[in-house]
XYZ file of C-alpha atoms in Angstrom:
651
model
C -303.592 -4.071 134.783
C -303.688 -0.264 132.825
C -301.761 2.011 134.506
C -297.674 2.074 134.998
C -295.965 1.713 137.943
C -292.001 1.742 138.567
C -291.048 -2.275 138.518
C -292.831 -4.678 140.233
C -290.205 -8.132 139.695
C -286.464 -8.458 138.022
C -288.286 -8.817 134.406
C -291.427 -6.330 134.599
C -290.647 -5.080 130.938
C -291.834 -2.441 128.667
C -290.482 -2.005 124.625
C -290.714 1.999 123.466
C -291.774 2.415 119.453
C -287.616 2.406 119.041
C -287.280 -1.450 119.995
C -290.706 -2.859 118.486
C -289.669 -1.645 115.110
C -286.660 -2.693 115.072
C -286.724 -5.785 112.908
C -290.234 -5.892 110.785
C -293.369 -7.226 112.037
C -296.314 -8.435 109.687
C -298.858 -7.980 112.591
C -299.130 -6.830 115.571
C -299.636 -9.404 117.754
C -296.140 -10.575 116.145
C -294.383 -7.784 117.794
C -294.881 -9.876 121.641
C -292.112 -11.707 119.997
C -290.105 -8.760 121.589
C -291.450 -9.515 124.354
C -288.788 -11.671 126.976
C -290.094 -15.225 126.954
C -293.057 -15.090 124.755
C -293.564 -16.307 120.754
C -296.566 -16.112 118.520
C -297.770 -18.575 115.814
C -300.457 -18.553 113.258
C -301.506 -21.477 112.712
C -305.480 -21.164 112.078
C -305.747 -18.640 109.222
C -304.134 -15.177 108.725
C -307.175 -13.466 110.668
C -307.296 -15.846 113.722
C -306.642 -15.692 116.883
C -302.912 -15.846 117.440
C -301.090 -18.508 119.291
C -299.493 -17.273 121.952
C -295.998 -19.314 124.237
C -295.762 -17.152 127.280
C -293.104 -18.836 129.967
C -293.587 -22.844 129.527
C -297.019 -21.802 129.476
C -299.427 -22.571 126.005
C -301.680 -20.491 125.772
C -303.668 -21.536 122.891
C -305.749 -18.069 122.210
C -305.144 -16.183 125.179
C -306.430 -18.376 128.352
C -303.315 -17.586 130.670
C -302.612 -14.007 129.453
C -304.425 -10.942 130.305
C -304.179 -8.607 127.200
C -305.237 -4.860 126.986
C -304.961 -2.682 124.516
C -306.290 1.385 123.851
C -307.359 0.786 127.681
C -310.138 -2.411 127.303
C -309.844 -5.225 128.380
C -308.761 -8.305 124.259
C -309.230 -11.233 126.688
C -313.552 -12.704 125.549
C -314.932 -14.403 128.941
C -316.092 -17.201 128.132
C -315.633 -17.598 124.235
C -316.735 -20.062 122.504
C -313.109 -21.870 120.678
C -311.357 -20.894 123.681
C -312.022 -19.226 127.237
C -310.575 -15.879 127.664
C -309.731 -15.997 123.744
C -307.673 -12.732 122.378
C -307.721 -11.425 118.650
C -304.960 -8.660 118.146
C -305.699 -8.468 114.771
C -307.174 -5.096 115.198
C -304.545 -2.893 115.939
C -302.484 -1.571 113.873
C -298.903 -2.191 114.426
C -297.400 1.623 112.708
C -300.139 3.338 116.277
C -298.390 1.255 118.891
C -296.683 3.202 121.226
C -295.314 1.092 123.255
C -296.583 -2.903 124.645
C -295.613 -2.793 129.195
C -294.915 -6.495 130.211
C -295.781 -7.919 133.546
C -294.425 -11.805 133.831
C -296.091 -13.168 136.990
C -299.150 -12.342 138.694
C -297.503 -10.034 141.180
C -299.352 -6.724 140.587
C -302.703 -5.771 142.190
C -303.840 -4.382 139.312
C -304.155 -8.196 137.238
C -306.934 -9.557 137.035
C -308.968 -12.937 135.583
C -306.200 -15.366 133.060
C -303.887 -13.215 134.048
C -302.161 -16.839 134.601
C -298.325 -16.599 133.503
C -298.906 -13.073 132.835
C -300.391 -9.416 131.371
C -299.399 -7.497 128.369
C -301.019 -4.275 127.777
C -301.006 -2.119 124.154
C -301.321 1.874 124.978
C -301.622 3.093 121.244
C -299.803 6.226 119.308
C -298.269 7.882 116.568
C -294.581 10.164 116.212
C -294.850 11.031 112.644
C -296.679 14.811 112.220
C -298.997 16.025 109.538
C -300.340 12.994 107.460
C -298.736 9.555 106.271
C -299.168 7.605 103.208
C -298.406 4.195 102.510
C -298.665 1.783 100.138
C -297.374 -2.294 99.670
C -297.367 -5.282 98.071
C -295.304 -8.099 98.515
C -295.412 -12.184 97.808
C -298.535 -13.934 96.917
C -300.168 -11.010 95.970
C -299.843 -9.982 98.927
C -301.319 -5.698 98.921
C -302.191 -2.733 102.377
C -302.477 0.871 102.426
C -301.949 2.752 105.611
C -302.969 5.758 105.994
C -302.941 8.018 109.389
C -303.153 11.155 110.669
C -301.295 13.238 113.241
C -301.760 17.065 114.370
C -298.481 18.166 115.099
C -299.305 20.438 117.646
C -300.942 17.310 120.540
C -299.233 15.217 121.778
C -298.057 11.712 119.631
C -301.189 10.134 121.927
C -303.901 11.706 119.430
C -303.777 10.570 116.301
C -306.698 8.129 113.150
C -305.318 5.378 111.936
C -306.444 3.160 109.093
C -305.364 -0.028 107.253
C -306.688 -2.094 104.391
C -304.814 -4.670 103.869
C -305.839 -8.405 101.672
C -303.334 -11.104 100.849
C -304.102 -14.734 98.109
C -302.408 -16.844 100.837
C -298.745 -19.135 100.150
C -300.937 -21.641 99.468
C -304.811 -22.845 98.785
C -307.336 -22.055 101.146
C -304.260 -18.868 102.641
C -306.837 -15.925 101.161
C -307.551 -13.349 103.628
C -308.811 -9.834 103.553
C -309.051 -7.325 106.434
C -309.605 -3.188 107.899
C -309.012 -0.595 110.790
C -310.264 2.100 111.772
C -307.975 3.841 114.760
C -308.955 7.520 116.594
C -307.658 9.382 119.324
C -307.683 12.385 121.493
C -306.057 13.546 124.453
C -305.638 16.644 125.899
C -305.916 18.817 128.618
C -308.120 20.605 130.670
C -306.840 22.759 133.264
C -303.606 22.130 134.903
C -303.705 18.730 136.590
C -306.015 17.005 134.152
C -306.576 14.775 131.105
C -309.335 13.248 128.738
C -308.838 10.883 126.497
C -311.333 9.649 124.166
C -310.705 6.926 121.742
C -312.636 3.968 119.613
C -311.614 1.799 116.694
C -313.990 -0.482 114.318
C -312.046 -4.264 113.359
C -313.507 -6.986 109.946
C -311.895 -9.547 108.550
C -312.435 -12.897 106.150
C -310.205 -14.840 105.961
C -310.286 -19.380 105.400
C -307.777 -21.971 106.994
C -306.108 -24.794 105.831
C -305.760 -27.165 108.795
C -303.504 -29.271 109.836
C -301.760 -32.709 107.438
C -300.143 -35.489 109.104
C -296.161 -34.968 109.497
C -295.593 -38.710 107.958
C -296.988 -38.074 104.700
C -295.265 -34.445 104.541
C -292.765 -36.418 105.312
C -292.987 -38.392 102.894
C -293.549 -36.369 100.348
C -298.131 -37.773 100.084
C -298.942 -34.650 100.158
C -297.772 -30.428 99.137
C -296.717 -29.039 102.534
C -298.821 -26.127 102.244
C -301.647 -28.343 100.714
C -305.227 -28.048 102.307
C -307.233 -31.873 102.902
C -310.415 -29.920 103.763
C -310.521 -25.943 101.424
C -313.769 -24.805 103.424
C -311.996 -24.100 106.911
C -311.610 -20.240 108.048
C -314.089 -17.902 108.795
C -314.891 -13.747 109.905
C -314.210 -11.657 112.719
C -315.174 -8.373 113.413
C -314.702 -5.717 117.160
C -316.100 -2.669 117.754
C -314.293 -0.499 120.844
C -315.565 2.311 122.823
C -312.759 4.201 125.081
C -313.073 7.659 127.880
C -310.198 7.671 130.313
C -310.245 10.534 133.070
C -306.871 10.611 134.717
C -304.883 13.655 136.910
C -301.540 13.948 136.810
C -298.127 15.936 138.039
C -295.081 15.392 139.519
C -296.876 17.812 142.581
C -300.147 16.399 143.012
C -300.790 14.184 146.170
C -303.404 12.874 144.705
C -304.679 10.966 141.879
C -307.423 8.981 140.727
C -308.386 7.849 137.339
C -311.866 6.285 136.040
C -311.612 4.519 132.553
C -314.962 3.367 130.817
C -315.261 0.405 128.220
C -317.017 -0.503 125.524
C -316.596 -4.019 123.667
C -318.580 -5.378 120.965
C -317.231 -8.858 119.444
C -318.706 -10.975 116.759
C -316.452 -14.249 115.884
C -317.048 -17.313 113.120
C -314.655 -20.218 112.406
C -314.696 -23.127 110.871
C -313.096 -26.289 111.597
C -312.035 -29.179 110.867
C -308.075 -31.567 112.918
C -309.214 -35.109 112.328
C -311.347 -35.288 109.400
C -314.213 -37.952 109.660
C -312.641 -39.568 112.073
C -315.780 -39.390 114.754
C -318.183 -39.125 111.810
C -316.862 -41.388 108.635
C -319.818 -40.341 106.408
C -320.935 -36.477 106.568
C -317.271 -35.615 108.491
C -315.825 -33.537 111.393
C -315.952 -30.111 109.579
C -318.250 -28.024 112.765
C -318.513 -24.394 112.288
C -318.318 -21.865 115.517
C -319.857 -18.382 116.439
C -319.215 -15.783 119.335
C -321.353 -12.935 119.609
C -320.345 -10.834 122.783
C -321.344 -7.524 124.001
C -318.332 -6.420 127.421
C -319.088 -2.965 129.122
C -316.860 -2.145 132.707
C -314.320 0.128 133.887
C -311.754 0.898 136.022
C -311.026 3.144 138.834
C -308.260 3.989 141.353
C -307.681 6.772 143.867
C -303.424 7.011 145.409
C -302.054 8.840 147.962
C -298.837 9.929 148.419
C -297.785 10.469 152.535
C -294.689 10.810 154.039
C -294.088 8.111 156.681
C -290.555 6.977 155.926
C -290.202 8.171 152.755
C -291.804 11.460 151.209
C -292.035 8.602 147.817
C -294.556 6.346 150.282
C -298.292 5.698 148.466
C -301.598 3.718 148.980
C -303.787 3.041 146.169
C -307.159 1.440 146.328
C -309.418 0.408 143.400
C -311.882 -1.345 141.410
C -313.321 -3.231 138.159
C -316.158 -4.163 135.999
C -317.110 -5.941 133.809
C -320.229 -8.070 132.173
C -320.290 -9.930 129.583
C -323.876 -10.401 127.284
C -322.553 -13.037 124.476
C -324.248 -15.744 122.745
C -322.735 -18.706 121.218
C -322.620 -21.906 119.038
C -321.666 -25.119 117.292
C -322.653 -27.543 114.591
C -321.288 -29.612 112.282
C -321.915 -29.068 108.798
C -321.777 -31.577 106.039
C -318.878 -31.646 103.772
C -321.022 -31.054 101.208
C -323.501 -28.555 101.296
C -322.513 -27.849 104.312
C -326.525 -28.618 105.487
C -326.915 -28.978 109.050
C -325.838 -32.602 109.595
C -325.646 -31.708 114.131
C -326.453 -29.259 116.575
C -323.936 -29.030 119.287
C -323.826 -26.061 120.640
C -326.890 -23.174 121.783
C -325.916 -21.405 124.444
C -326.682 -17.781 126.084
C -323.525 -16.767 128.999
C -323.726 -14.138 130.577
C -320.626 -12.958 133.459
C -319.893 -9.903 135.906
C -316.694 -9.654 137.027
C -316.723 -7.533 139.539
C -312.771 -6.320 141.418
C -311.100 -4.460 143.899
C -307.642 -4.145 145.680
C -305.628 -1.543 148.096
C -301.392 -1.437 148.176
C -298.762 0.016 150.022
C -295.576 0.668 149.182
C -293.110 2.250 151.095
C -289.567 3.066 151.473
C -287.155 2.137 153.767
C -283.631 3.086 154.620
C -284.314 5.228 151.079
C -282.732 1.594 150.029
C -285.756 -0.378 150.071
C -288.610 -0.026 148.325
C -290.674 -2.582 149.697
C -294.531 -2.491 148.100
C -297.842 -5.134 149.519
C -300.991 -5.383 148.540
C -304.719 -7.789 148.055
C -306.768 -7.994 145.477
C -310.659 -9.247 145.262
C -312.318 -10.979 142.877
C -316.077 -11.216 142.651
C -317.177 -14.217 139.333
C -321.183 -14.750 138.208
C -322.264 -16.744 135.331
C -325.130 -17.556 134.391
C -325.325 -20.182 130.783
C -328.510 -20.828 129.491
C -328.119 -24.236 126.969
C -330.780 -24.809 125.118
C -329.213 -28.568 123.179
C -328.635 -30.010 126.100
C -330.529 -32.121 129.176
C -332.105 -29.990 130.823
C -332.723 -27.514 128.109
C -334.228 -24.632 128.365
C -333.228 -24.260 132.069
C -330.464 -21.224 133.330
C -327.379 -22.397 135.899
C -326.071 -20.145 137.747
C -323.139 -19.903 139.727
C -321.596 -17.574 141.920
C -317.192 -17.576 143.010
C -314.204 -15.541 145.015
C -311.416 -14.556 144.927
C -308.550 -13.726 147.277
C -304.644 -12.814 145.776
C -302.518 -11.345 148.017
C -299.126 -9.824 145.783
C -295.850 -8.655 147.093
C -292.365 -7.008 146.311
C -288.883 -5.975 148.214
C -287.160 -4.121 145.671
C -283.221 -3.476 147.083
C -281.112 -1.277 145.824
C -277.275 -2.868 146.133
C -275.614 0.265 144.108
C -276.693 2.479 142.220
C -278.942 1.007 138.753
C -277.714 -2.017 139.972
C -281.867 -2.999 142.438
C -282.347 -7.439 143.828
C -286.409 -7.874 143.618
C -288.503 -10.765 144.686
C -291.836 -10.563 143.912
C -294.660 -12.998 144.901
C -298.312 -12.870 143.822
C -301.261 -15.010 143.169
C -304.227 -15.255 140.498
C -306.709 -17.220 138.776
C -308.197 -18.351 135.136
C -312.052 -19.145 135.864
C -313.967 -20.807 134.502
C -315.639 -21.821 130.396
C -319.577 -20.234 131.777
C -321.315 -23.468 130.395
C -319.856 -25.928 132.820
C -320.550 -25.234 136.194
C -323.032 -26.241 137.758
C -326.374 -24.007 138.780
C -325.908 -23.487 142.181
C -322.135 -23.925 142.168
C -319.718 -22.327 143.659
C -317.004 -21.366 140.924
C -314.665 -23.285 140.257
C -311.438 -21.281 139.599
C -308.330 -22.232 138.315
C -305.548 -21.338 141.778
C -302.311 -19.861 140.893
C -298.682 -19.427 143.005
C -295.817 -17.324 141.792
C -292.540 -16.903 142.606
C -290.143 -14.420 140.784
C -286.666 -13.435 142.228
C -284.343 -11.713 140.507
C -282.440 -8.483 139.717
C -281.970 -5.388 137.641
C -279.411 -2.880 136.071
C -279.037 -0.415 133.973
C -276.612 2.320 132.809
C -278.266 5.312 131.954
C -280.160 4.731 128.537
C -277.100 2.764 127.175
C -277.301 -0.263 128.684
C -279.681 -2.758 130.533
C -280.015 -6.389 131.951
C -282.413 -8.291 133.903
C -281.755 -11.267 135.256
C -284.750 -13.424 137.053
C -285.944 -17.096 137.833
C -289.038 -18.062 138.917
C -292.432 -19.995 139.745
C -295.373 -21.194 138.540
C -297.464 -23.317 140.590
C -300.806 -24.180 138.648
C -304.428 -26.087 141.006
C -305.693 -27.360 137.892
C -303.678 -26.831 133.369
C -305.215 -27.079 130.336
C -305.104 -29.238 127.339
C -305.414 -28.898 123.414
C -308.585 -30.960 122.615
C -309.276 -32.715 118.798
C -312.722 -33.390 119.295
C -313.942 -29.682 120.336
C -310.600 -27.914 119.406
C -310.274 -26.246 122.160
C -308.078 -26.176 125.572
C -309.446 -28.708 127.935
C -309.287 -29.256 131.674
C -305.918 -31.549 132.889
C -304.335 -31.886 136.422
C -302.257 -29.781 138.553
C -298.869 -28.403 137.315
C -295.927 -26.667 137.354
C -293.476 -24.411 136.204
C -289.987 -23.644 137.097
C -287.965 -21.384 135.387
C -285.370 -17.822 134.377
C -284.836 -15.271 132.041
C -281.541 -13.619 130.969
C -282.777 -10.444 129.021
C -279.962 -7.613 127.754
C -280.936 -4.459 125.979
C -278.107 -1.338 124.655
C -278.451 2.107 123.193
C -275.235 2.680 123.162
C -275.971 5.866 120.108
C -279.420 7.164 119.688
C -279.868 6.134 116.112
C -278.725 1.949 117.507
C -280.608 -0.676 119.297
C -280.600 -3.882 120.763
C -282.367 -6.128 122.371
C -281.769 -10.308 123.849
C -283.202 -12.515 124.994
C -283.630 -16.315 126.551
C -286.023 -17.852 128.578
C -286.066 -21.612 129.804
C -288.875 -22.954 131.768
C -289.534 -26.719 132.474
C -293.573 -27.463 132.821
C -294.128 -30.509 134.720
C -297.106 -31.899 136.005
C -297.531 -32.843 139.459
C -300.113 -35.050 140.551
C -301.210 -38.122 138.416
C -304.585 -37.165 136.267
C -305.052 -40.743 134.519
C -304.044 -39.215 131.775
C -300.034 -37.900 132.754
C -298.715 -38.967 135.274
C -296.555 -36.372 137.848
C -293.335 -36.023 136.020
C -294.354 -35.549 132.512
C -293.552 -32.532 130.779
C -296.600 -30.619 129.581
C -296.952 -31.056 125.937
C -296.907 -28.195 123.642
C -295.930 -25.153 126.435
C -291.924 -25.033 124.535
C -288.944 -24.970 126.667
C -286.354 -22.782 125.238
C -287.141 -19.351 123.886
C -284.663 -17.009 122.256
C -285.128 -13.507 120.505
C -282.890 -11.024 119.587
C -283.339 -7.650 117.229
C -281.042 -4.845 116.309
C -282.179 -1.643 114.494
C -279.566 0.514 113.187
C -281.307 4.676 111.603
C -277.674 6.504 111.112
C -278.042 9.504 109.064
C -276.507 9.181 105.556
C -275.291 12.766 104.427
C -278.007 15.860 102.972
C -278.950 15.856 99.576
C -281.000 19.876 99.218
C -281.573 20.125 102.429
C -282.780 17.238 103.570
C -281.278 14.409 105.701
C -281.346 10.433 103.647
C -281.846 8.482 106.989
C -280.828 4.252 106.259
C -283.335 2.086 108.063
C -282.164 -0.590 108.357
C -283.088 -4.387 111.058
C -283.261 -7.945 111.842
C -285.309 -9.956 114.329
C -284.390 -14.287 115.254
C -286.355 -15.796 116.906
C -285.729 -19.434 118.421
C -287.704 -22.113 120.187
C -286.988 -25.016 120.796
C -287.591 -28.363 123.156
C -291.608 -28.421 122.334
C -293.487 -31.247 124.338
C -295.716 -33.317 122.646
C -298.294 -36.160 123.982
C -296.586 -39.471 124.695
C -293.146 -38.980 124.868
C -292.184 -37.242 121.849
C -291.275 -33.547 120.569
C -291.435 -31.044 118.488
C -289.448 -29.343 115.768
C -286.873 -26.659 116.955
C -288.070 -23.252 114.839
C -284.895 -20.655 113.282
C -287.066 -17.755 111.998
C -285.186 -14.196 110.552
C -286.713 -11.346 109.431
C -284.755 -8.610 108.395
C -285.723 -4.865 107.056
C -283.719 -2.319 105.065
C -285.113 1.219 103.140
C -284.795 5.162 103.013
C -286.348 7.676 104.675
C -286.125 11.217 102.487
C -287.442 13.547 104.702
C -290.839 13.441 103.173
C -290.107 9.658 101.551
C -289.905 6.715 102.225
C -288.859 3.544 100.394
C -288.202 -0.003 102.105
C -288.239 -3.741 101.912
C -288.746 -6.479 104.927
C -288.006 -9.885 104.379
C -289.926 -12.029 106.357
C -288.243 -15.769 106.559
C -285.379 -14.497 105.031
C -283.319 -18.495 105.314
C -286.667 -19.477 103.624
C -286.973 -21.966 106.587
C -289.446 -25.183 106.565
C -291.459 -24.820 109.238
C -294.391 -25.826 111.887
C -296.512 -22.795 113.159
C -298.458 -25.704 114.875
C -297.390 -29.615 115.733
C -300.819 -31.310 117.181
C -300.098 -35.628 118.498
C -304.775 -37.137 118.166
C -305.948 -39.979 116.974
C -307.718 -38.205 112.853
C -308.977 -40.055 109.424
C -308.643 -38.028 106.779
C -310.211 -40.698 103.939
C -314.185 -40.395 104.005
C -315.661 -43.865 104.402
C -312.535 -45.661 105.224
C -312.332 -47.567 108.615
C -311.156 -45.399 111.355
C -307.845 -45.793 113.533
C -307.526 -44.853 116.653
C -304.609 -44.574 116.634
C -302.993 -41.283 117.305
C -300.203 -39.721 114.547
C -298.785 -36.008 114.317
C -300.312 -32.960 112.999
C -298.977 -30.473 111.223
C -299.616 -26.465 110.487
C -297.029 -25.406 107.631
C -295.821 -21.550 108.643
C -295.026 -19.160 106.228
C -292.090 -19.179 103.175
C -289.687 -15.856 102.531
C -292.535 -13.447 102.008
C -291.134 -10.315 100.875
C -292.777 -7.052 100.721
C -291.878 -3.699 99.819
C -293.122 -0.306 101.509
C -293.376 3.169 99.762
C -294.090 5.921 101.975
C -294.851 10.249 101.900
C -294.436 12.139 105.359
C -296.951 15.846 104.342
């Protein structure tokens, strides 16, 4: 989804640094909560990829949301823990320049995993010179951030490093990570721009796992306890990106070419069911996934004076290849020995895509955009611990996705838009048979709405949407990932209001409602049943102020304050149950006196008891006990009130 164009749908939005940092966030992933319809949770430890909810989709760790950062894809193809696994911990929050959100499937640049939509991080740092920040907070959380931005360069050029450690808010919640990002952008001649970017990341974390809700509410188990202290994992990522693009308002022809390379390693250890499957050795599972990814994005566009001087045609290409090694074993809770080898596989995957798109403006008021994207996907899997082990299976398939948008200017500042798009999600490579035509999840999406803008002071967006999937995915506790279910549909609406009445104040509020249900009987679910785990109501409100208070010794004293409110309601669970609502308040308060800044961030200000994960299934956490197959609710407990103090110096 790289590149920036005019809005392709009523709900498309770009959030800049002022909005993203109005309220405090625990990490880069949490900044996505500012995007209308998005809510993220961290139920697997402070290092595992976040669970993402968007427009009635429980995208788990990324299966339904296409994510890019700094010019490279974040989603991992055929990751053993979950298709589209997207770990964003390597992104340092301070260097997020903007977040671009494309809900739906209405843009030709959107490819695999763009089911609920696409999200993109643009990176940059705006503080000139050196920055050094140190933080300490609750549960002995420590953080160091350092950055350098050459004053003579644009914000695009910077180098930053982050190191963080915490003991966690209970047993088995300790975590440590470090990240470094460097980027440089420079012009060559009058119209050519070059960008180079590299990042490195490593993390080690523990996970408390799930608890039976009945025992938590009865007081039999402390809410912050763990039933298996051997859960957690580690994660590494290396990313290198290059970009060459032609720019300029007077340039008739424009092109862009951007190659990327990503190396990823992930190890996860979890136990959702205790001793249900294996009453003696337990169900503790370890997954490892190592991947190398290489690819490129390119596009060429030309302006034509057909119906208006702004008419344009674009063609583009995308290429990506992945080489993956993955394994899954069951481990003894006593001595960590392997009790069963579940997966040992090698996977190869290649995605080649091309698109063409035309945009014309008629009668000065009507902008029409139509395009077609074609994707070819190849998969090969070599399983070593299953029937016919040693025989590599390969498959290939093609997908055509038309896209269209009509944008009508009602009056200056007020536009009505209607959008249509077809997208797809690729399957797990190991699920395919030899010679099989790759069975994609087909996505059909519609949206209609309006956008109103009164300069930078006020912006209002409202839209209604409908999305249909040929098949869907729902969480399966035995394999700890989403598994296929029947076709589904989502219908809903979103309202977003943002205001900047004065330069030092910003506010952004959004409300999204989605009804997600099965459209056919699939043996386990009846038509009309609500889709489990996907919240129906997501609301978010951010407010930030940075007024100048006075002048001391010829230096401005600036107040920095902000709040972020999140609400998630009506989360369906299996068997017709509803999950608990979530209401969280975060706040920040600080002062900056030119070179010195001090602030305090408070997360979960009201100290609300909340569950960042809720699941319904059978389990048995007593070794040797006769297991019950009766499904019960399980939860992972969200963080309590957390305070973080930070002192920064700008040199």
